[in-house]
GROMACS .gro file of N, CA and C in nm:
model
  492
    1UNK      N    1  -1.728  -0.650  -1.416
    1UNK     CA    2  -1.691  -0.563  -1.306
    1UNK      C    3  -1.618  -0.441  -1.360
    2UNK      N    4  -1.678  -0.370  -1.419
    2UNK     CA    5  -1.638  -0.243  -1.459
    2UNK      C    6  -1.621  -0.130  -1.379
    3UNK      N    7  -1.565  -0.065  -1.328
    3UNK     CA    8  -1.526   0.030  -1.233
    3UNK      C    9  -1.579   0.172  -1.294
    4UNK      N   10  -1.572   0.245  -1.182
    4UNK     CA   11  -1.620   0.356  -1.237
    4UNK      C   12  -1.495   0.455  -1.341
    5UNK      N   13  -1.577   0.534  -1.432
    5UNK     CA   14  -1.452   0.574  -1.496
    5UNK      C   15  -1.353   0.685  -1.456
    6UNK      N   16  -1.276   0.655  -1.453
    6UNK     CA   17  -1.140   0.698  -1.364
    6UNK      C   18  -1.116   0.867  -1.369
    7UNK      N   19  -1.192   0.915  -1.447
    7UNK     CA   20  -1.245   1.085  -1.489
    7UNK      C   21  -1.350   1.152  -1.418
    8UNK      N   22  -1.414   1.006  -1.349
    8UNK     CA   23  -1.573   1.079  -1.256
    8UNK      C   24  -1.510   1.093  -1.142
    9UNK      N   25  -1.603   1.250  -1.129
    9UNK     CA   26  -1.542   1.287  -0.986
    9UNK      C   27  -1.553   1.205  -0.870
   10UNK      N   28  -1.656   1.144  -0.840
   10UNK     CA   29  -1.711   1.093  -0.736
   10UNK      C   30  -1.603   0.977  -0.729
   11UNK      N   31  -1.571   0.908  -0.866
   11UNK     CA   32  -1.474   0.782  -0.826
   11UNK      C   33  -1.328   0.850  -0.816
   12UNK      N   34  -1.286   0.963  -0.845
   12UNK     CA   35  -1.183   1.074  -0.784
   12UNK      C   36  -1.196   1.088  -0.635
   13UNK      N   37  -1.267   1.124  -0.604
   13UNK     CA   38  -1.297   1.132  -0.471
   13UNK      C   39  -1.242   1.039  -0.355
   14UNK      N   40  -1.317   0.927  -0.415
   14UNK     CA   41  -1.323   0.763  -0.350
   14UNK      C   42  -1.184   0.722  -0.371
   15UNK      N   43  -1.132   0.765  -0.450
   15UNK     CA   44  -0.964   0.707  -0.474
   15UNK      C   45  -0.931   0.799  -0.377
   16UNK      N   46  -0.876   0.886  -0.414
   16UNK     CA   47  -0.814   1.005  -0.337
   16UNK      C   48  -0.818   0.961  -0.168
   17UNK      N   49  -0.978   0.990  -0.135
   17UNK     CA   50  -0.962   0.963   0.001
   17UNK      C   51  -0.911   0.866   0.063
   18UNK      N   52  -0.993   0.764   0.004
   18UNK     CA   53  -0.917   0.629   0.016
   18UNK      C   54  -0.762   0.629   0.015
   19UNK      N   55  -0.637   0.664  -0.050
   19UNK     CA   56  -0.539   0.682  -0.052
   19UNK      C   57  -0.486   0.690   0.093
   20UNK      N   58  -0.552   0.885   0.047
   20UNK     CA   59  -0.513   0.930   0.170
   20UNK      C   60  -0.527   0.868   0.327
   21UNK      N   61  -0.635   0.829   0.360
   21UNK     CA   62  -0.639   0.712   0.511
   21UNK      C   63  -0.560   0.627   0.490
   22UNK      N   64  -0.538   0.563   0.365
   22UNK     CA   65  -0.388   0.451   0.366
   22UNK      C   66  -0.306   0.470   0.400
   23UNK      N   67  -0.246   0.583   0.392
   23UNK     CA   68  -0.094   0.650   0.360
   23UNK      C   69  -0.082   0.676   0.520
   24UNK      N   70  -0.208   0.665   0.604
   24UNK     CA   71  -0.205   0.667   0.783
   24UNK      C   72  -0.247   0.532   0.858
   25UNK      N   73  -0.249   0.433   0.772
   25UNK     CA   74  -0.263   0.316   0.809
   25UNK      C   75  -0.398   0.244   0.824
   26UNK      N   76  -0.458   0.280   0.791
   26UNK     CA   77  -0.641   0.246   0.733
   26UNK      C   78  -0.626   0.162   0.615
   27UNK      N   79  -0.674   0.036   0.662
   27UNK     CA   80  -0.664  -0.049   0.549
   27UNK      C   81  -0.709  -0.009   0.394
   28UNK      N   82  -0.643  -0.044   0.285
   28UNK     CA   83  -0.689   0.009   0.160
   28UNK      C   84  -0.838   0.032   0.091
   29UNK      N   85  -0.838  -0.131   0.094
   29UNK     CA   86  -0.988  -0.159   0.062
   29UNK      C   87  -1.106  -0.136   0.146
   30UNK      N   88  -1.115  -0.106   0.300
   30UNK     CA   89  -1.193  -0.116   0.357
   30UNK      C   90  -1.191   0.062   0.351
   31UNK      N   91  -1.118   0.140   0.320
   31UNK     CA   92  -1.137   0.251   0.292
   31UNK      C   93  -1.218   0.295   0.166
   32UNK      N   94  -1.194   0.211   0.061
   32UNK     CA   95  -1.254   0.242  -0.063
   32UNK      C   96  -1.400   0.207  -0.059
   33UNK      N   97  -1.430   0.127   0.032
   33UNK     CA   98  -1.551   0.069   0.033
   33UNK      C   99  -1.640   0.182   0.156
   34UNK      N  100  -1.563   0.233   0.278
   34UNK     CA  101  -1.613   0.325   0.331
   34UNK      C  102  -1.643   0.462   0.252
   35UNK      N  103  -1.572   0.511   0.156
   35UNK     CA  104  -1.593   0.646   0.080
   35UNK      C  105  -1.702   0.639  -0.031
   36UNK      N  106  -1.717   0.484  -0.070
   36UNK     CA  107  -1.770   0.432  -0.205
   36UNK      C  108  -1.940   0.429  -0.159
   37UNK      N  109  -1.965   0.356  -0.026
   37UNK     CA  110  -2.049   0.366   0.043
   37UNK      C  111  -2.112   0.512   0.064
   38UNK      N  112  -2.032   0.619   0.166
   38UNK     CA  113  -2.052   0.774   0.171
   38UNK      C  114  -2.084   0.831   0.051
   39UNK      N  115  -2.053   0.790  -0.047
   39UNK     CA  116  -2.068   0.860  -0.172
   39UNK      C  117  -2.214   0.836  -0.239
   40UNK      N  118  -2.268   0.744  -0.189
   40UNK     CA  119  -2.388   0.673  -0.243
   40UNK      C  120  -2.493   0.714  -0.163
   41UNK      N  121  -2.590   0.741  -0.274
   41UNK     CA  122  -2.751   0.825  -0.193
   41UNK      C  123  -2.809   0.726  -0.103
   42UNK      N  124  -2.800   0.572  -0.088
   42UNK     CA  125  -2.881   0.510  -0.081
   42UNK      C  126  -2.793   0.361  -0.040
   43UNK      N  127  -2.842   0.309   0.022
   43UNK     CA  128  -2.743   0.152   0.116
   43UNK      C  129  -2.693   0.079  -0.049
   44UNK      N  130  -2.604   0.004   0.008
   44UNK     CA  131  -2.540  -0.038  -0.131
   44UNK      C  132  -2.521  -0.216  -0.060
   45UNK      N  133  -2.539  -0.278  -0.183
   45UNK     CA  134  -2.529  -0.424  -0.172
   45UNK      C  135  -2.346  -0.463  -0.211
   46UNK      N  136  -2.290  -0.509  -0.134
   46UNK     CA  137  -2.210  -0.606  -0.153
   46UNK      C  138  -2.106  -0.581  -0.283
   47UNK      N  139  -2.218  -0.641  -0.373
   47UNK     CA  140  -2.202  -0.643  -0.539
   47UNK      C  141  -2.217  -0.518  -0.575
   48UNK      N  142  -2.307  -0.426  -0.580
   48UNK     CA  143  -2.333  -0.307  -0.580
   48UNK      C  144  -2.213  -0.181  -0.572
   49UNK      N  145  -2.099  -0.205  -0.436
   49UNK     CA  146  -2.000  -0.183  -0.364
   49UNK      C  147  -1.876  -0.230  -0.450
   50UNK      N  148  -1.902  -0.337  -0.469
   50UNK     CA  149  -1.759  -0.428  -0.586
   50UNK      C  150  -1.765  -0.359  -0.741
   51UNK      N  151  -1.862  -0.350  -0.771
   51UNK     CA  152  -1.932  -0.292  -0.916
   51UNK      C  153  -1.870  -0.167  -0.916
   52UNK      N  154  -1.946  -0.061  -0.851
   52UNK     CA  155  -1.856   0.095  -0.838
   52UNK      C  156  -1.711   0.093  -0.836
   53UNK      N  157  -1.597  -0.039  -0.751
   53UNK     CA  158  -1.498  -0.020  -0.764
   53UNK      C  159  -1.453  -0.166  -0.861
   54UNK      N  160  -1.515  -0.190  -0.928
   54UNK     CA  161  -1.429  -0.301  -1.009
   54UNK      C  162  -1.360  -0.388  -0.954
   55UNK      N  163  -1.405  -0.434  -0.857
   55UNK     CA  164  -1.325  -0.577  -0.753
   55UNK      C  165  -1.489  -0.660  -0.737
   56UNK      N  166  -1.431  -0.777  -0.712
   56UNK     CA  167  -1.545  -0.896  -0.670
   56UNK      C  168  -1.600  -0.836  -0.558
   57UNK      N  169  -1.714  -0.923  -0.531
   57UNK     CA  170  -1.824  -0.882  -0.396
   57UNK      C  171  -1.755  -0.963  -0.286
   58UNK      N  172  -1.672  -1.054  -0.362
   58UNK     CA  173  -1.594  -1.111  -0.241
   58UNK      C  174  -1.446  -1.043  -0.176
   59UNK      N  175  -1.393  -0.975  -0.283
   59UNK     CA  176  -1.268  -0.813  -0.164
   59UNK      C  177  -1.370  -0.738  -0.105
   60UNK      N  178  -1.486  -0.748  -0.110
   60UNK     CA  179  -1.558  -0.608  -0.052
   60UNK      C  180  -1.600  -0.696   0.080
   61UNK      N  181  -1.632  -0.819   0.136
   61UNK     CA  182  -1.637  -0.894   0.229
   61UNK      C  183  -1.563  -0.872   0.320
   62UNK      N  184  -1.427  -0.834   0.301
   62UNK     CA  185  -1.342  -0.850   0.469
   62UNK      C  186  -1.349  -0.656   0.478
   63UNK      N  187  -1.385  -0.583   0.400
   63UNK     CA  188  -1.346  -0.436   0.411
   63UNK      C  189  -1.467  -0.456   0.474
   64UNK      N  190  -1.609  -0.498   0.437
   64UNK     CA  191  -1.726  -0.452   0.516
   64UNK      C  192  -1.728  -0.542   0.670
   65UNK      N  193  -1.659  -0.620   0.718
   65UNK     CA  194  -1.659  -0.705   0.812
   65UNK      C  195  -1.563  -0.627   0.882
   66UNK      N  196  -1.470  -0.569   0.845
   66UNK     CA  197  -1.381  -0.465   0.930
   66UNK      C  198  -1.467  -0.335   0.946
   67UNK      N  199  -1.473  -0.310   0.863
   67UNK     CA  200  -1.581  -0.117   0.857
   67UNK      C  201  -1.708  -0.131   0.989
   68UNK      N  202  -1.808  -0.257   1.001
   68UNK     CA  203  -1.889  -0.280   1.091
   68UNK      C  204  -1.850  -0.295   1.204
   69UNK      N  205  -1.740  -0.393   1.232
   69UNK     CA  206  -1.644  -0.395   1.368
   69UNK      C  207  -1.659  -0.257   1.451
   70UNK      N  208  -1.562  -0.165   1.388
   70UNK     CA  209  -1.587  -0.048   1.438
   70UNK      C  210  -1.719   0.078   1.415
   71UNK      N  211  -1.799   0.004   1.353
   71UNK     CA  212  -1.929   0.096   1.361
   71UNK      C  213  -1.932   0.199   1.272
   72UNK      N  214  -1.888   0.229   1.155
   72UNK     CA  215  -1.869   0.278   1.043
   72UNK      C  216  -1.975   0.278   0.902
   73UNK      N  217  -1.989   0.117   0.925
   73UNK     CA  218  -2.097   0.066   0.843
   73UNK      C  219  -2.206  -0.031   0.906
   74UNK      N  220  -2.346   0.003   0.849
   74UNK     CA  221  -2.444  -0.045   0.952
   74UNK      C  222  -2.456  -0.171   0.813
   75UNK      N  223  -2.484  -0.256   0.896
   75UNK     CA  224  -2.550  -0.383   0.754
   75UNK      C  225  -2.713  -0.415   0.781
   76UNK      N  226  -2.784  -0.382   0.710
   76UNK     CA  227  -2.891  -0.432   0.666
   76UNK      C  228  -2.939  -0.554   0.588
   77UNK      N  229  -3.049  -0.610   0.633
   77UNK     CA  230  -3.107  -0.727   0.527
   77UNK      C  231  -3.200  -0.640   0.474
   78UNK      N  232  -3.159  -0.715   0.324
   78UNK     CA  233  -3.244  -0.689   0.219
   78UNK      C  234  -3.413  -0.789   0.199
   79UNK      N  235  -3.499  -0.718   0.216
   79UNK     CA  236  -3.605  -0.815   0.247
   79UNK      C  237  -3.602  -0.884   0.158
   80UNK      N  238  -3.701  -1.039   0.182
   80UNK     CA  239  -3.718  -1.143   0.115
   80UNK      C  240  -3.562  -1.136   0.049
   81UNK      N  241  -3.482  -1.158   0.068
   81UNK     CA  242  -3.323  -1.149   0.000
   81UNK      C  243  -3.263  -1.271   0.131
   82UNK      N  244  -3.175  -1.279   0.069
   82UNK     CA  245  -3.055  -1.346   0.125
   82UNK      C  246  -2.930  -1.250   0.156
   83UNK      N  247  -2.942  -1.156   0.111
   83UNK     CA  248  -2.837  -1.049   0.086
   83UNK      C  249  -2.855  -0.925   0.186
   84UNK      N  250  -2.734  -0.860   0.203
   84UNK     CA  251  -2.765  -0.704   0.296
   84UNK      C  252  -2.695  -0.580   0.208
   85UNK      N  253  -2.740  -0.502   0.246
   85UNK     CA  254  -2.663  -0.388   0.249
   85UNK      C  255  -2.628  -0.314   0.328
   86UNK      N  256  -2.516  -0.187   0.297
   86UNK     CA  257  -2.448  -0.173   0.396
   86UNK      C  258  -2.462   0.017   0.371
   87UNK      N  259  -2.495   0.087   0.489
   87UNK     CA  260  -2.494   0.208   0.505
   87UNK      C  261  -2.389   0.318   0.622
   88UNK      N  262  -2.398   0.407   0.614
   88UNK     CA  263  -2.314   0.500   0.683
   88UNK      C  264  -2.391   0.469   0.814
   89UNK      N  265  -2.351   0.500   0.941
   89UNK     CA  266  -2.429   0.545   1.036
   89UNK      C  267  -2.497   0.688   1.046
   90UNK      N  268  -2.600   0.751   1.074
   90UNK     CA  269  -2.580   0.871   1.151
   90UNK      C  270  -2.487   0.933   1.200
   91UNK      N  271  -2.376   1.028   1.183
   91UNK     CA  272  -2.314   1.090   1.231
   91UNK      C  273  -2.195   0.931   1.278
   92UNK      N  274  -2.128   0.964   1.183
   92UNK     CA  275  -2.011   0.833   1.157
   92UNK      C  276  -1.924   0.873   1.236
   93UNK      N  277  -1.849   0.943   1.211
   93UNK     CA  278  -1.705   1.005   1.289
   93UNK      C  279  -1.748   1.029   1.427
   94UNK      N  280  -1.819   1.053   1.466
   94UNK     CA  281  -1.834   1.088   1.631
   94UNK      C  282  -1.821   0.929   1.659
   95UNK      N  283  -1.932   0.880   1.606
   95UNK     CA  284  -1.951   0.693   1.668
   95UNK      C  285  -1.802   0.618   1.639
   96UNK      N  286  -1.729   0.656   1.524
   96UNK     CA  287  -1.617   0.576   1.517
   96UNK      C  288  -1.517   0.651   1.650
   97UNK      N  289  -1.490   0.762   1.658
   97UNK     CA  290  -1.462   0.821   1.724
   97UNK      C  291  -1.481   0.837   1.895
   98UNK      N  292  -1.551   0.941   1.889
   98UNK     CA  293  -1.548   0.963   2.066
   98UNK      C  294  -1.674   0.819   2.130
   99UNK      N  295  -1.738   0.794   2.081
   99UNK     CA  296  -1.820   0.647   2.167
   99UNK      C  297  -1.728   0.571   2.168
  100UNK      N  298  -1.625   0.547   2.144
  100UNK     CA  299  -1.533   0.432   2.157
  100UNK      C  300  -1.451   0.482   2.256
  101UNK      N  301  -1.472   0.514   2.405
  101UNK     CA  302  -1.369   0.548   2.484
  101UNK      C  303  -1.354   0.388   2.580
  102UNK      N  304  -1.389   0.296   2.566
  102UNK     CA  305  -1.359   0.191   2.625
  102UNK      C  306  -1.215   0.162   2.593
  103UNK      N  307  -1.196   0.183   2.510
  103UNK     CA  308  -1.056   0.140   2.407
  103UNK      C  309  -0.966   0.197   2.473
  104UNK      N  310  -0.973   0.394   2.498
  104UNK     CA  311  -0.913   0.411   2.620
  104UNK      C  312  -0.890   0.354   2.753
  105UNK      N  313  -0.990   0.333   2.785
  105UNK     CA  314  -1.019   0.297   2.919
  105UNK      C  315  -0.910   0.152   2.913
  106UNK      N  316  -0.946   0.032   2.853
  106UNK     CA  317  -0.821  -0.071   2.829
  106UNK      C  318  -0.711  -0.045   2.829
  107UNK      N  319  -0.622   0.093   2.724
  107UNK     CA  320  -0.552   0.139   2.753
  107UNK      C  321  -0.491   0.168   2.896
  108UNK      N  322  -0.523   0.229   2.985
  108UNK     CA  323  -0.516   0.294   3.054
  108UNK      C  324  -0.498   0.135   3.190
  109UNK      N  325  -0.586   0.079   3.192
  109UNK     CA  326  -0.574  -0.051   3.270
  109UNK      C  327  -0.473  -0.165   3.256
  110UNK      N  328  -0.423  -0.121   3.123
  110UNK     CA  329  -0.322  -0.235   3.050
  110UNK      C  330  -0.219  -0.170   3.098
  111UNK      N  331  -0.163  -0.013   3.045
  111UNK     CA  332  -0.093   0.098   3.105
  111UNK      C  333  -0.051   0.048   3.281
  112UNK      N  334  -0.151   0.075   3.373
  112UNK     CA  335  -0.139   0.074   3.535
  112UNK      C  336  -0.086  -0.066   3.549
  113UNK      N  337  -0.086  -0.201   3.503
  113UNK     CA  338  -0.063  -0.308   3.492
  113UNK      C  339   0.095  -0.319   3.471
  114UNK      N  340   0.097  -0.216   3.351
  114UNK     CA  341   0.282  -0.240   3.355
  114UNK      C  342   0.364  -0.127   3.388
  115UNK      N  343   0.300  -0.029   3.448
  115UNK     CA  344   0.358   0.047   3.563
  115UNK      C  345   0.421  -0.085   3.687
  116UNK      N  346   0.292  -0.111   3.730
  116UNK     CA  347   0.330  -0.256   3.857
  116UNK      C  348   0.444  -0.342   3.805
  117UNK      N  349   0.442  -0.380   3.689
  117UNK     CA  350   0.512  -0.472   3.636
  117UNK      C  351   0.633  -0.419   3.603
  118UNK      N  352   0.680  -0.281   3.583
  118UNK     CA  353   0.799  -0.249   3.598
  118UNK      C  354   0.863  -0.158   3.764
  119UNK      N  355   0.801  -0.168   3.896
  119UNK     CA  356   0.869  -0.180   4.029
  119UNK      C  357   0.805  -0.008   3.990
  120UNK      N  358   0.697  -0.005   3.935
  120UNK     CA  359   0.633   0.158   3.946
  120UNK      C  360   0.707   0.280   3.899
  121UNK      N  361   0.634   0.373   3.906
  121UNK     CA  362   0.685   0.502   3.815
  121UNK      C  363   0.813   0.550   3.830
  122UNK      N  364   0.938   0.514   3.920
  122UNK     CA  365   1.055   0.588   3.978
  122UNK      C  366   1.139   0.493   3.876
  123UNK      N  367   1.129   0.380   3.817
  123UNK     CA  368   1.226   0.336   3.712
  123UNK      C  369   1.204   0.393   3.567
  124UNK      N  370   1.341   0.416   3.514
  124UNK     CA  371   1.286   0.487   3.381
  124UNK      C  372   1.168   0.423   3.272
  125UNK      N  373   1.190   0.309   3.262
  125UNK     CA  374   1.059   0.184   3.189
  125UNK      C  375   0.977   0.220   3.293
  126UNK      N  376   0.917   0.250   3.386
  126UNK     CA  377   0.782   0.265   3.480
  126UNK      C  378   0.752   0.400   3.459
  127UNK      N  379   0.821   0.462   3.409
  127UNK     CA  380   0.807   0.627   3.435
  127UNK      C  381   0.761   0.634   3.244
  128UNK      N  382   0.810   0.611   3.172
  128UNK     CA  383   0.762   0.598   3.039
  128UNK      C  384   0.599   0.513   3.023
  129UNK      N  385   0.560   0.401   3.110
  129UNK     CA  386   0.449   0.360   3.086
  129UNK      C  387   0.326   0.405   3.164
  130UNK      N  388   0.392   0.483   3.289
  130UNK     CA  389   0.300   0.590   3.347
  130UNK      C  390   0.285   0.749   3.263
  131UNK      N  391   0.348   0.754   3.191
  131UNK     CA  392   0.333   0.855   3.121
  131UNK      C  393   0.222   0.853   2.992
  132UNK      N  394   0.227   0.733   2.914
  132UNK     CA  395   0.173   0.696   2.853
  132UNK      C  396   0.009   0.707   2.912
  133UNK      N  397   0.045   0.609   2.998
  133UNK     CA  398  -0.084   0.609   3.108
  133UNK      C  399  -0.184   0.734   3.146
  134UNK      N  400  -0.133   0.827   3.178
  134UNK     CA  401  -0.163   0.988   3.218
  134UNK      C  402  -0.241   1.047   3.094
  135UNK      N  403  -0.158   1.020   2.992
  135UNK     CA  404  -0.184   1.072   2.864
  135UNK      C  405  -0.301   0.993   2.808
  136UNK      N  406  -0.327   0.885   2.856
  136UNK     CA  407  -0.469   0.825   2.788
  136UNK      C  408  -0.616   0.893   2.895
  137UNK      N  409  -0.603   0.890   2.983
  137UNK     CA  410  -0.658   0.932   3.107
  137UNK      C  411  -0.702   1.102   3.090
  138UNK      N  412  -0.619   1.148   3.056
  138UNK     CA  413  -0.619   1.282   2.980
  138UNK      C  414  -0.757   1.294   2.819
  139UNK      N  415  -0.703   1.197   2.772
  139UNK     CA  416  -0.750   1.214   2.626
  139UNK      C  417  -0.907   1.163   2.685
  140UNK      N  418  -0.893   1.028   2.756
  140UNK     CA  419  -1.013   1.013   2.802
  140UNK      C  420  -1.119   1.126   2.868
  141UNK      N  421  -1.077   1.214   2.944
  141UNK     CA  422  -1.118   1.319   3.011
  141UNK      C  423  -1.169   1.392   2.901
  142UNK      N  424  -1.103   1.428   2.796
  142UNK     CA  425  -1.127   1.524   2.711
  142UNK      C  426  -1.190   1.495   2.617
  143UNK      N  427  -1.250   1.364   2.552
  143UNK     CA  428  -1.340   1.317   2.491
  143UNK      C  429  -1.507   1.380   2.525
  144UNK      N  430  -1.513   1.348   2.659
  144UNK     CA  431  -1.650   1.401   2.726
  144UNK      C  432  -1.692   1.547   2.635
  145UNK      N  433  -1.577   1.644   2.644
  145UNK     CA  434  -1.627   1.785   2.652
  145UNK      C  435  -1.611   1.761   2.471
  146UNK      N  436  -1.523   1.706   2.407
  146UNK     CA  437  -1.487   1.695   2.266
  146UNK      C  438  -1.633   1.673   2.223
  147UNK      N  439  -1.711   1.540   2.305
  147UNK     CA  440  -1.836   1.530   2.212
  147UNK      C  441  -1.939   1.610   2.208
  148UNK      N  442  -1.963   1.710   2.336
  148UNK     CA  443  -2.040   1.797   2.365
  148UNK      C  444  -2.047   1.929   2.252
  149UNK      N  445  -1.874   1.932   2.255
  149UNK     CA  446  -1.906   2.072   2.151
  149UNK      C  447  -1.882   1.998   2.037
  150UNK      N  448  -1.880   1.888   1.976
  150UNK     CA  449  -1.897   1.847   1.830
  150UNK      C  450  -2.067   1.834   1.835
  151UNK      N  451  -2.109   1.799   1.913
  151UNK     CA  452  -2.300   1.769   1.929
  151UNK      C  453  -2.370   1.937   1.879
  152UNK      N  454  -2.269   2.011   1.942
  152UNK     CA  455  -2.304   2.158   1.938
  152UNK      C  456  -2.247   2.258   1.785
  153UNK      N  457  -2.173   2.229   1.751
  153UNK     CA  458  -2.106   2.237   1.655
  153UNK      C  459  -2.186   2.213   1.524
  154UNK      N  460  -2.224   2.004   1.510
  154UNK     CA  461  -2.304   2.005   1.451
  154UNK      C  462  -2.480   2.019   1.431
  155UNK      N  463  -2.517   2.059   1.545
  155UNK     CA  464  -2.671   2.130   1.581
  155UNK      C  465  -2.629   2.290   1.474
  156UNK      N  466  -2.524   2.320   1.479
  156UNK     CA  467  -2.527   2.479   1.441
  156UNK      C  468  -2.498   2.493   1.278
  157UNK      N  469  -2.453   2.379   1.273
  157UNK     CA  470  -2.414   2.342   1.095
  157UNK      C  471  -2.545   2.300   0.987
  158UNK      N  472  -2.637   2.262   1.107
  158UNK     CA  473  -2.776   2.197   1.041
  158UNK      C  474  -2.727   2.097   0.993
  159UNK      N  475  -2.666   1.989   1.039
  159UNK     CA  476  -2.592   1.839   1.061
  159UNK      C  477  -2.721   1.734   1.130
  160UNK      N  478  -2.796   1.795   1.139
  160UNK     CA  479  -2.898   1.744   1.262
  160UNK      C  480  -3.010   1.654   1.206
  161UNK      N  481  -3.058   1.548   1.221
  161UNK     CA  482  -3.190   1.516   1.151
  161UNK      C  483  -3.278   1.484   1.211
  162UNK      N  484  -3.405   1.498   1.166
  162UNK     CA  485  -3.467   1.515   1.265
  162UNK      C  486  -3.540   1.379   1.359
  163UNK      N  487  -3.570   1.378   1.471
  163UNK     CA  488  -3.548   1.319   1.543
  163UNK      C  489  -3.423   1.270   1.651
  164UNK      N  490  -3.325   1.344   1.605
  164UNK     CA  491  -3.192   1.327   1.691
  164UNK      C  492  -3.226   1.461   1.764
   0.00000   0.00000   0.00000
């Protein structure tokens, strides 16, 4: 399990970024394995994934089981294989991103729940979790138009492939 050498840019890269999402609370490894992945022309196996970073195919198991959760990494079977690999989506950051407004939406229902549960917005604890509340409801609202001009944004970047 030889890692890549610590002078190549690309495994510069993959550190670096990786870091950096840590240092905001993005798990370590499941970051290294998301950049390690992006970095690669072509779906990467498991082992493949562990190899580039010098860890077993088995640390690269809970990073790719987290990364898919949220839709980050697509997993493929490898024909006649027992094995998959694992690729970027199409346009990653929007799908990790703005398609996930349910998450808001929970928010926001969990939020109105303990508004009730604290005698409603006129107590200071009711007035802090309606606030909260407002503010998801908000972000929710603003997702809609966020994805429209990122759709537009990247149509104008030639981000586009074809068939989308």
């Amino acid at each position: 399990m030889a890692a890549a050498d610590s002078h190549d840019p690309v495994h510069l890269f993959v550190e670096r970024m990786a870091l950096t999402f840590a240092e905001v609370g993005f798990p370590r490894m499941a970051a290294r394995v998301l950049f390690t992945v992006m970095s690669a022309d072509d779906p990467l196996t498991a082992a493949e994934i562990g190899e580039r970073l010098g860890v077993s195919a088995a640390a690269v198991s809970g990073a790719v089981r987290y990364l898919t959760q949220f839709g980050t990494l697509i997993r493929e079977p490898v024909p006649r294989s027992r094995r998959d690999r694992y690729r970027m989506p199409d346009n990653p950051w929007y799908e990790a991103t703005i398609t996930k407004t349910a998450l808001y939406k929970t928010f926001i229902d969990v939020a109105e729940d303990g508004v009730a549960a604290l005698n409603g917005p006129e107590t200071p604890a009711g007035e802090r979790v309606a606030e909260m509340r407002d503010f998801f409801i908000f972000v929710q609202e603003e997702i809609d138009s966020l994805g429209e001009r990122w759709r537009l944004r990247r149509a104008a970047n030639g981000h586009v492939r074809p068939g989308e």
